[in-house]
């Protein structure tokens, strides 16, 4: 049985489209089998989820032409120059012709200094090739067009990155934990790989890669790949990634790094002063891996290690295969924030193994990952904690959606003419997770888990669209469940704003209890001294604070602070929530801690809401500008861009 909305389209000539789509899928499968996975940018439209909706494989955020010439393998040879804050060297690209007579390779770049292009028919002898850079776009950067003669199998580009490359952050020694050595790390998602490598920067193009990275001899290089050669003090490191990945998962970090083993296939990289703390915090990682593999299939990436970055890292974590990049703000000392590890590990199946083909399909990466994260949490830490985590995430989604335009509340988000980073809201993460929970509730876990296992196996190492998922869902699950598709209202979930009223929301009795205590205190029925928070998890603390009214009297803020030491909290999540409340209620005793927090933490999840709250009053905006002047140089360009937008003189709140 076709999903009903698809079936409705057969009278409009859909059988022809289905035939073409089937041919495209067969072609894609053939190319994958020889190591090529590319976007069928000019192919027939995919089936529609409703008469007015058409899914597309065209990546609107890439200039690349994989439908004519596709990159299959990448060899990087780069030197790291901390004085100039540049990467310098060359990249060699193995290419395949998907259109036999194509004579031009188009790559994505952003502010790269291209000095020479070459081509080769054997990968050994190279000849100079003509190239030109197109006009620069604010979001997309510039196309690099290289003339490719008949018979060419390799293209080499000599280049250097710009000091302000959007995908790189260069830290001075003072911005690191050790204070002695500089640090470099990359952040390529969504379209920032093009700022340090000229390539086909689209999630629909998957490549294998090798790399040689040359560093100062007192620093260590690590990448999202197997380190095949190199050791501390050598100044040269070699890497190999045999599994095909999209460009945004190519990652590099260089610094004063050491490694500590946690299990035979897990470990932690970090600066020496925190490696022991990080290894202790993350020592349940192997348990997480063993929990998820029986459900969704084997871990296919070899090792799973974590790199703890300096606090300027703009995200909680980045799921770079074999080496998750993580913020130090999750080192709470009690494992209360390691849901982030479960999340990034889950990406080893959803996102890294099966990838969104375009950034409109981003929910396929993140919605599935949050769902898997919750399942991992259940198995390792128990259902009570998993439900608390999920309930808080839904709470955050409700809050964020109040400020989002309707167009940004849909899963299949419209991003034409926009920076794909604008799609990185809680919607693809939490609304996507709720959609999958709703399907699970409708059919039962005994059917949904095998379905997901089959999904990951079927699409392994492929980049897919929302239409691909919906087709697979219909063929392998809903087609065997009469009436369920209609009850799920799939079109509403994918294409309409807000949350459908059939959502399977998580329920947490523990959070209900702390909310009741908060309300009892506000009503004057309970004294703070009678509230016993000993043993509360981070999640319970957050819900307790969020259950308070937005406006509190100065005396109420003081009482909370005196009772629980909130201004001095070393837990980044609790401190962030308290500081939001302090700004909102002009609680001056927390201002020094606010400045300390904003000048030492660059995680966008924390930084953006605090500046946003400060910007709501003239006095707050002045305070924000002073703090930002001190903090800006330590923020990643992604965080800088967010704050710059908030603090524009004409910005409105």
XYZ file of C-alpha atoms in Angstrom:
653
model
C 0.000 0.000 0.000
C 1.364 3.414 -0.948
C 1.326 6.112 1.690
C -2.068 7.801 1.017
C -0.730 11.156 -0.128
C 1.512 9.392 -2.634
C -1.310 7.211 -3.883
C -3.367 10.334 -4.553
C -0.777 11.453 -7.096
C -0.974 8.455 -9.423
C -3.735 10.040 -11.473
C -1.422 12.916 -12.373
C 1.142 10.853 -14.254
C 3.053 9.674 -11.204
C 3.776 6.194 -12.631
C 6.158 7.837 -15.121
C 7.861 9.740 -12.323
C 8.110 6.575 -10.280
C 9.818 4.824 -13.174
C 12.302 7.646 -13.583
C 12.864 7.798 -9.834
C 13.445 4.033 -9.790
C 16.009 4.419 -12.599
C 17.741 7.193 -10.675
C 17.871 5.051 -7.542
C 19.278 2.103 -9.523
C 21.934 4.365 -11.016
C 22.784 5.697 -7.568
C 23.125 2.181 -6.190
C 25.447 1.231 -9.060
C 27.645 4.249 -8.471
C 27.793 3.628 -4.728
C 29.015 0.107 -5.438
C 32.107 1.551 -7.150
C 32.619 4.246 -4.533
C 30.681 7.123 -6.040
C 27.730 8.760 -4.322
C 26.422 11.941 -5.853
C 23.455 14.229 -6.099
C 21.105 13.744 -9.026
C 20.609 17.468 -9.276
C 18.868 17.409 -12.607
C 16.912 14.189 -12.217
C 13.166 13.743 -12.114
C 11.320 15.010 -9.050
C 10.788 12.563 -6.248
C 7.286 11.438 -5.336
C 5.249 14.100 -3.653
C 4.060 13.989 -0.050
C 1.033 15.997 -1.193
C 0.014 17.384 -4.573
C 1.636 20.752 -3.782
C 4.923 19.378 -2.375
C 7.933 18.237 -4.394
C 11.136 16.880 -2.875
C 14.417 17.656 -4.607
C 17.886 16.144 -4.572
C 19.448 19.397 -5.747
C 21.740 20.908 -3.128
C 21.012 24.632 -3.190
C 24.043 25.291 -0.982
C 26.711 23.937 -3.315
C 28.106 25.062 -6.662
C 29.477 21.564 -7.290
C 28.566 19.538 -10.378
C 28.615 15.887 -9.227
C 26.047 15.109 -11.897
C 28.868 15.676 -14.423
C 32.130 15.048 -12.562
C 32.135 13.697 -9.013
C 34.936 13.649 -6.438
C 35.521 10.157 -5.027
C 38.655 10.456 -2.873
C 40.566 13.319 -1.259
C 44.298 13.474 -0.446
C 45.243 16.415 1.780
C 48.814 17.635 2.248
C 48.770 20.672 4.527
C 51.138 22.615 6.736
C 49.804 24.363 9.840
C 51.118 27.919 10.184
C 50.097 29.383 13.539
C 51.927 32.671 12.926
C 49.988 33.353 9.723
C 46.880 31.479 10.936
C 46.642 29.584 7.674
C 46.730 26.066 6.305
C 49.013 25.863 3.272
C 49.569 23.058 0.787
C 47.493 21.155 -1.728
C 44.620 18.754 -2.153
C 44.471 15.977 -4.727
C 41.029 14.815 -5.812
C 40.257 11.498 -7.492
C 37.381 12.136 -9.870
C 34.892 10.125 -11.895
C 32.898 11.239 -14.915
C 29.173 10.838 -14.423
C 28.660 12.648 -17.729
C 31.198 11.228 -20.204
C 31.898 14.440 -22.132
C 32.061 16.773 -19.093
C 35.120 19.019 -19.346
C 34.882 21.090 -16.184
C 35.038 20.239 -12.482
C 33.258 22.703 -10.197
C 34.314 22.901 -6.553
C 33.127 24.946 -3.584
C 35.492 27.454 -1.969
C 35.279 30.307 0.489
C 38.057 32.928 0.672
C 40.733 30.431 -0.351
C 43.895 31.674 -2.051
C 44.157 29.360 -5.076
C 47.626 29.483 -6.638
C 47.634 26.597 -9.115
C 45.484 23.780 -10.509
C 46.726 20.613 -12.170
C 45.291 17.442 -13.693
C 46.601 13.927 -14.211
C 45.512 10.768 -15.993
C 47.426 8.434 -13.652
C 47.684 10.249 -10.305
C 51.463 10.574 -10.628
C 52.325 12.999 -13.422
C 50.435 16.305 -13.265
C 50.093 19.089 -15.803
C 48.925 22.631 -15.211
C 45.216 23.215 -15.791
C 43.186 26.342 -16.436
C 40.947 27.489 -13.589
C 38.775 30.423 -12.627
C 37.021 31.509 -9.452
C 33.474 32.788 -9.747
C 31.866 35.651 -7.906
C 31.541 35.311 -4.156
C 28.186 34.852 -2.449
C 27.594 35.863 1.170
C 26.546 32.353 2.178
C 27.929 30.043 -0.483
C 31.414 31.415 -1.117
C 32.768 31.064 -4.662
C 32.733 28.339 -7.309
C 36.128 27.138 -8.511
C 35.929 25.952 -12.122
C 38.778 23.758 -13.351
C 39.185 22.624 -16.954
C 39.516 18.832 -17.035
C 40.901 17.207 -20.212
C 39.582 13.915 -21.524
C 41.049 10.966 -19.647
C 41.922 12.925 -16.496
C 41.374 10.965 -13.287
C 42.912 13.342 -10.743
C 42.832 17.065 -10.042
C 45.266 18.850 -7.750
C 44.711 22.309 -6.271
C 47.458 24.294 -4.518
C 46.075 26.803 -2.045
C 46.096 28.389 1.395
C 43.236 29.213 3.734
C 42.406 32.704 4.937
C 43.260 33.735 8.536
C 39.540 34.285 9.146
C 38.351 31.028 7.570
C 34.835 30.338 8.815
C 35.564 26.654 9.394
C 38.731 27.143 11.458
C 39.498 28.676 14.815
C 43.003 29.617 15.812
C 43.516 30.041 19.560
C 46.368 31.813 21.289
C 48.000 30.007 24.225
C 46.071 32.157 26.713
C 42.815 30.766 25.313
C 43.722 27.143 26.108
C 43.701 25.147 29.336
C 47.492 24.798 29.451
C 48.252 28.444 28.522
C 51.528 27.401 26.817
C 50.716 26.379 23.257
C 48.382 27.577 20.505
C 45.454 25.457 19.319
C 43.627 24.949 16.025
C 40.385 23.136 15.344
C 37.945 22.892 12.451
C 34.159 23.003 12.417
C 32.985 22.139 8.916
C 29.225 21.707 9.344
C 27.210 22.871 7.537
C 29.116 24.405 4.601
C 32.376 25.491 6.218
C 34.644 22.728 4.860
C 34.977 24.860 1.714
C 36.766 27.508 3.777
C 39.761 25.197 4.326
C 39.520 22.626 1.513
C 38.427 23.209 -2.103
C 36.025 20.319 -2.709
C 32.430 19.414 -3.509
C 31.054 20.659 -0.210
C 27.673 18.945 -0.255
C 26.307 16.292 2.116
C 25.137 14.437 -0.991
C 28.740 13.806 -2.101
C 30.623 11.210 -0.050
C 34.391 10.729 -0.236
C 37.108 8.649 1.352
C 40.230 10.553 2.312
C 43.898 10.460 3.280
C 45.830 13.320 4.829
C 49.347 14.389 5.721
C 49.388 17.220 8.278
C 52.612 19.039 9.154
C 52.663 20.797 12.533
C 55.085 22.514 14.897
C 57.031 19.692 16.539
C 55.682 20.330 20.032
C 52.062 19.903 18.880
C 49.935 16.902 17.904
C 47.467 16.640 15.006
C 44.307 14.535 15.152
C 41.605 14.023 12.517
C 38.278 12.280 12.019
C 40.205 9.316 10.606
C 42.657 6.602 11.579
C 46.099 7.957 12.463
C 48.276 5.757 10.254
C 51.624 7.401 11.066
C 53.001 10.096 13.349
C 53.807 10.550 17.012
C 54.252 13.391 19.460
C 57.296 15.422 18.475
C 57.406 14.189 14.883
C 55.799 17.249 13.307
C 54.163 15.090 10.635
C 50.973 13.032 10.959
C 49.258 10.817 8.438
C 45.600 9.791 8.416
C 43.335 7.449 6.493
C 39.532 7.328 6.311
C 38.442 4.271 4.283
C 34.701 4.812 4.790
C 33.019 7.362 2.527
C 31.841 10.471 4.392
C 30.327 13.817 3.405
C 32.701 16.788 3.431
C 31.301 18.320 6.622
C 32.652 15.313 8.561
C 36.284 15.970 7.605
C 37.787 17.402 10.784
C 41.187 18.519 12.063
C 42.586 19.680 15.408
C 46.144 20.590 16.385
C 47.361 21.369 19.887
C 49.064 20.173 23.041
C 47.131 16.916 23.078
C 47.483 13.654 24.980
C 45.444 10.468 24.875
C 43.921 8.281 27.596
C 42.338 4.914 26.875
C 38.864 4.070 28.213
C 38.318 0.675 26.522
C 39.745 -1.343 23.652
C 37.960 0.885 21.132
C 37.327 4.138 23.049
C 39.499 6.867 24.486
C 39.884 10.597 25.066
C 42.163 13.222 23.543
C 42.536 16.528 25.375
C 45.017 18.955 26.818
C 47.032 17.249 29.583
C 45.416 19.095 32.484
C 41.925 17.718 31.849
C 42.471 14.327 30.209
C 41.974 12.381 33.448
C 38.789 14.276 34.324
C 37.423 13.737 30.813
C 38.206 10.007 30.798
C 36.425 9.568 34.137
C 33.414 11.555 32.929
C 33.106 9.563 29.703
C 33.955 6.070 30.940
C 30.437 4.806 30.181
C 31.045 5.273 26.448
C 31.756 1.594 25.852
C 28.537 0.692 27.699
C 26.664 3.036 25.363
C 28.170 1.352 22.311
C 27.296 -2.102 23.620
C 23.748 -0.921 24.331
C 23.025 0.440 20.860
C 24.668 -2.221 18.676
C 22.133 -5.027 19.361
C 19.328 -2.641 18.403
C 20.633 -0.897 15.319
C 23.628 -2.844 14.059
C 27.389 -2.918 14.535
C 29.523 0.175 14.974
C 31.194 0.448 11.560
C 33.890 3.068 12.104
C 36.637 1.178 13.970
C 37.387 3.333 17.021
C 35.179 5.818 18.835
C 37.281 8.453 20.570
C 36.441 11.904 21.899
C 38.416 15.135 21.680
C 37.706 17.691 24.410
C 38.249 21.118 22.871
C 38.912 24.488 24.494
C 35.767 26.261 25.758
C 35.450 28.459 22.660
C 34.012 25.520 20.693
C 30.618 26.827 19.482
C 28.666 23.588 19.834
C 28.111 20.947 22.467
C 29.620 18.336 20.219
C 30.356 17.514 16.605
C 29.929 13.959 15.418
C 33.104 13.696 13.349
C 33.486 9.946 12.675
C 35.984 8.096 14.865
C 36.603 11.328 16.831
C 33.717 13.285 18.349
C 34.660 16.896 19.104
C 33.179 17.893 22.495
C 32.850 21.017 24.593
C 34.459 21.037 28.051
C 31.201 22.481 29.426
C 29.857 18.924 29.773
C 32.564 17.994 32.303
C 30.277 18.350 35.322
C 32.071 15.764 37.455
C 28.958 13.617 37.954
C 28.224 12.356 34.409
C 24.987 14.345 34.439
C 25.662 15.941 31.042
C 26.926 12.926 29.096
C 23.708 12.745 27.097
C 25.842 14.692 24.647
C 28.141 11.674 24.295
C 25.114 9.446 23.693
C 23.934 11.927 21.059
C 27.239 12.136 19.187
C 27.715 8.366 19.383
C 24.212 7.879 17.946
C 25.317 9.914 14.923
C 27.539 6.950 14.029
C 24.299 5.454 12.684
C 22.072 8.456 11.952
C 23.974 11.202 10.167
C 27.346 9.607 9.557
C 26.187 6.222 8.245
C 22.915 7.495 6.726
C 23.218 11.178 5.866
C 20.857 13.941 4.793
C 21.390 14.561 1.070
C 20.632 18.293 1.404
C 20.368 20.647 4.368
C 16.584 20.786 3.894
C 16.651 17.136 5.006
C 18.668 17.936 8.153
C 15.991 16.413 10.388
C 16.983 12.996 9.012
C 20.328 13.472 10.757
C 19.214 15.061 13.991
C 15.698 13.777 14.662
C 16.883 10.184 14.343
C 19.929 10.931 16.484
C 17.945 12.424 19.351
C 15.623 9.400 19.215
C 18.611 7.008 19.400
C 20.186 9.130 22.142
C 17.069 8.649 24.278
C 17.137 4.894 23.720
C 20.817 4.751 24.705
C 20.090 6.780 27.846
C 17.316 4.360 28.789
C 19.565 1.341 28.497
C 22.602 2.800 30.288
C 21.134 5.211 32.853
C 17.510 4.098 33.141
C 14.113 5.157 31.868
C 13.628 7.800 34.567
C 16.661 9.808 33.456
C 15.934 9.303 29.768
C 12.409 10.657 30.220
C 13.705 13.682 32.126
C 16.212 14.449 29.361
C 13.572 14.098 26.647
C 10.976 16.138 28.524
C 13.449 18.995 29.004
C 14.305 18.927 25.315
C 10.622 19.221 24.428
C 10.299 22.056 26.934
C 13.159 23.878 25.182
C 11.524 23.270 21.799
C 8.227 24.790 22.949
C 10.099 27.843 24.203
C 12.107 28.296 21.013
C 9.140 27.825 18.708
C 7.478 30.879 20.266
C 10.118 32.995 18.515
C 10.390 31.054 15.248
C 8.639 32.025 12.045
C 6.178 29.383 10.797
C 8.510 28.486 7.906
C 11.185 27.442 10.420
C 8.819 25.222 12.412
C 8.584 22.563 9.682
C 10.847 19.536 9.367
C 11.409 19.865 5.609
C 12.558 23.446 6.047
C 12.816 25.952 3.197
C 16.422 27.228 2.993
C 16.635 28.668 -0.529
C 18.721 31.848 -0.447
C 19.563 31.327 3.232
C 22.570 30.191 5.218
C 21.909 26.536 6.143
C 23.085 27.362 9.662
C 19.710 29.107 10.028
C 18.118 25.668 9.991
C 20.023 24.591 13.111
C 17.145 25.170 15.512
C 15.613 22.670 17.931
C 12.979 21.793 15.323
C 14.926 19.187 13.299
C 16.264 17.734 16.556
C 13.272 17.574 18.873
C 10.306 17.753 16.513
C 12.089 15.090 14.460
C 12.513 12.939 17.565
C 8.849 13.382 18.486
C 7.802 12.300 14.978
C 9.751 9.064 15.382
C 8.371 8.524 18.902
C 4.890 8.960 17.481
C 5.552 6.303 14.839
C 7.000 4.011 17.506
C 3.914 4.460 19.668
C 1.634 3.699 16.718
C 3.301 0.424 15.699
C 5.136 -0.677 18.882
C 8.838 -1.036 19.575
C 8.802 -4.686 18.594
C 8.201 -3.537 15.005
C 9.859 -0.122 15.032
C 13.293 -1.312 16.203
C 13.693 -3.908 13.419
C 12.471 -1.292 10.957
C 15.203 1.144 12.058
C 17.851 -1.592 11.958
C 16.804 -2.369 8.384
C 16.795 1.339 7.498
C 20.388 1.812 8.667
C 21.516 -1.324 6.841
C 19.655 -0.471 3.631
C 20.981 3.097 3.346
C 24.426 2.524 4.925
C 27.049 4.981 3.596
C 24.459 6.778 1.465
C 23.035 10.301 1.506
C 19.248 10.345 1.246
C 16.300 12.725 1.060
C 13.111 12.974 3.059
C 11.350 11.317 0.129
C 13.721 8.328 0.330
C 12.868 7.869 3.994
C 9.121 8.214 3.463
C 9.194 5.687 0.651
C 11.162 3.229 2.795
C 8.793 3.851 5.718
C 5.786 3.035 3.584
C 7.301 -0.030 1.957
C 8.831 -1.604 5.055
C 6.547 -0.562 7.916
C 3.342 1.345 7.241
C 2.394 -0.789 4.275
C 1.967 -3.691 6.698
C -0.027 -1.616 9.208
C -3.490 -0.798 7.771
C -4.828 2.577 8.863
C -1.697 3.688 10.738
C -0.437 6.052 8.026
C -3.669 8.028 8.099
C -3.553 8.324 11.890
C 0.056 9.537 11.840
C -0.763 12.533 9.577
C 2.704 12.460 8.070
C 2.260 15.466 5.790
C 1.402 17.595 8.820
C 4.571 16.461 10.608
C 6.861 17.087 7.645
C 5.449 20.228 6.057
C 3.370 22.180 8.544
C 4.414 24.431 11.444
C 3.847 23.763 15.142
C 3.536 20.300 16.682
C 0.686 17.990 15.674
C -1.642 17.120 18.536
C -0.927 13.414 18.100
C 2.694 13.843 19.261
C 3.946 11.180 21.682
C 5.343 13.522 24.315
C 7.655 12.109 26.986
C 6.354 12.204 30.556
C 8.515 12.630 33.661
C 7.073 12.288 37.171
C 10.399 13.449 38.602
C 10.181 16.771 36.789
C 6.543 17.157 37.811
C 7.609 16.835 41.455
C 10.282 19.547 41.331
C 7.921 21.849 39.427
C 5.356 21.388 42.179
C 7.927 22.388 44.798
C 8.864 25.512 42.843
C 5.236 26.554 42.558
C 4.638 25.827 46.245
C 7.493 28.166 47.220
C 6.279 30.908 44.893
C 2.805 30.601 46.415
C 4.278 31.015 49.915
C 3.243 27.494 50.946
C 6.778 26.105 51.364
C 10.045 27.562 52.620
C 13.206 27.015 50.615
C 14.812 25.462 53.675
C 12.267 22.641 53.489
C 13.104 21.817 49.886
C 15.725 19.070 49.844
C 17.557 19.096 46.515
C 20.240 16.618 47.609
C 20.455 14.004 44.897
C 18.738 16.161 42.301
C 20.072 15.611 38.801
C 21.042 18.496 36.550
C 17.763 17.947 34.734
C 15.750 18.357 37.950
C 17.628 21.543 38.819
C 16.946 22.983 35.364
C 13.241 22.204 35.565
C 13.018 23.640 39.077
C 14.484 26.943 37.876
C 12.460 27.022 34.666
C 9.275 26.466 36.673
C 9.732 29.862 38.296
C 7.811 32.871 36.967
C 9.759 34.970 34.467
C 9.644 37.933 36.842
C 10.933 37.460 40.368
C 11.365 40.102 43.060
C 14.942 40.988 44.107
C 14.342 39.343 47.484
C 13.179 36.126 45.824
C 16.312 36.019 43.659
C 18.481 36.601 46.738
C 16.722 33.854 48.681
C 17.236 31.349 45.868
C 20.898 32.289 45.573
C 21.526 32.148 49.323
C 19.775 28.782 49.655
C 21.394 26.997 46.713
C 24.550 28.938 45.761
C 23.372 29.306 42.183
C 25.663 32.184 41.204
C 28.658 30.045 42.163
C 27.454 26.888 40.396
C 30.183 25.127 38.432
C 27.654 23.177 36.368
C 27.472 25.016 33.034
C 23.827 24.135 32.357
C 22.618 25.265 35.794
C 24.813 28.370 35.710
C 23.469 29.323 32.302
C 19.840 29.004 33.384
C 20.471 31.011 36.550
C 22.310 33.758 34.670
C 19.394 34.068 32.238
C 17.147 34.604 35.228
C 19.620 37.082 36.714
C 19.690 39.189 33.541
C 15.909 39.059 33.185
C 15.426 40.195 36.784
C 18.402 42.593 36.949
C 20.000 40.639 39.795
C 23.241 42.603 40.219
C 25.077 40.100 42.502
C 25.329 37.723 39.520
C 26.778 40.244 37.055
C 30.417 39.429 37.797
C 29.699 35.733 37.256
C 27.841 36.626 34.049
C 30.914 38.388 32.664
C 33.177 35.539 33.736
C 30.883 33.004 32.050
C 30.597 34.900 28.766
C 34.340 35.531 28.537
C 35.322 31.914 29.177
C 32.595 29.927 27.352
C 31.968 30.175 23.601
C 29.280 27.519 23.210
C 26.568 29.119 21.080
C 23.777 27.368 23.009
C 24.817 29.406 26.077
C 26.218 32.557 24.534
C 23.392 33.511 22.176
C 20.487 33.416 24.682
C 22.429 35.439 27.256
C 23.300 38.214 24.802
C 19.746 38.069 23.485
C 18.371 38.583 26.984
C 20.846 41.375 27.696
C 19.808 43.119 24.490
C 16.225 43.551 25.651
C 17.036 46.676 27.688
C 19.279 49.668 26.899
C 21.302 49.051 30.077
C 21.638 45.379 29.249
C 22.710 46.101 25.691
C 25.455 48.380 27.009
C 26.634 45.664 29.384
C 26.536 43.129 26.538
C 28.688 45.341 24.294
C 31.329 45.757 27.008
C 31.466 42.041 27.724
C 31.527 41.136 24.032
C 34.456 43.491 23.411
C 36.463 41.362 25.850
C 35.097 38.004 24.752
C 34.831 38.262 20.959
C 38.364 37.164 20.087
C 37.833 33.911 21.992
C 34.594 33.035 20.188
C 34.428 30.863 17.093
C 33.294 32.735 13.928
C 29.936 30.911 14.131
C 29.293 32.305 17.625
C 30.642 35.715 16.610
C 28.183 35.906 13.730
C 25.261 35.112 16.032
C 26.235 37.765 18.582
C 27.095 40.364 15.941
C 23.563 40.022 14.581
C 22.023 40.401 18.042
C 24.045 43.499 18.936
C 23.568 45.424 15.704
C 22.483 49.005 16.534
C 19.244 48.504 14.589
C 18.562 44.999 15.951
C 15.163 44.532 17.533
C 14.233 42.021 20.200
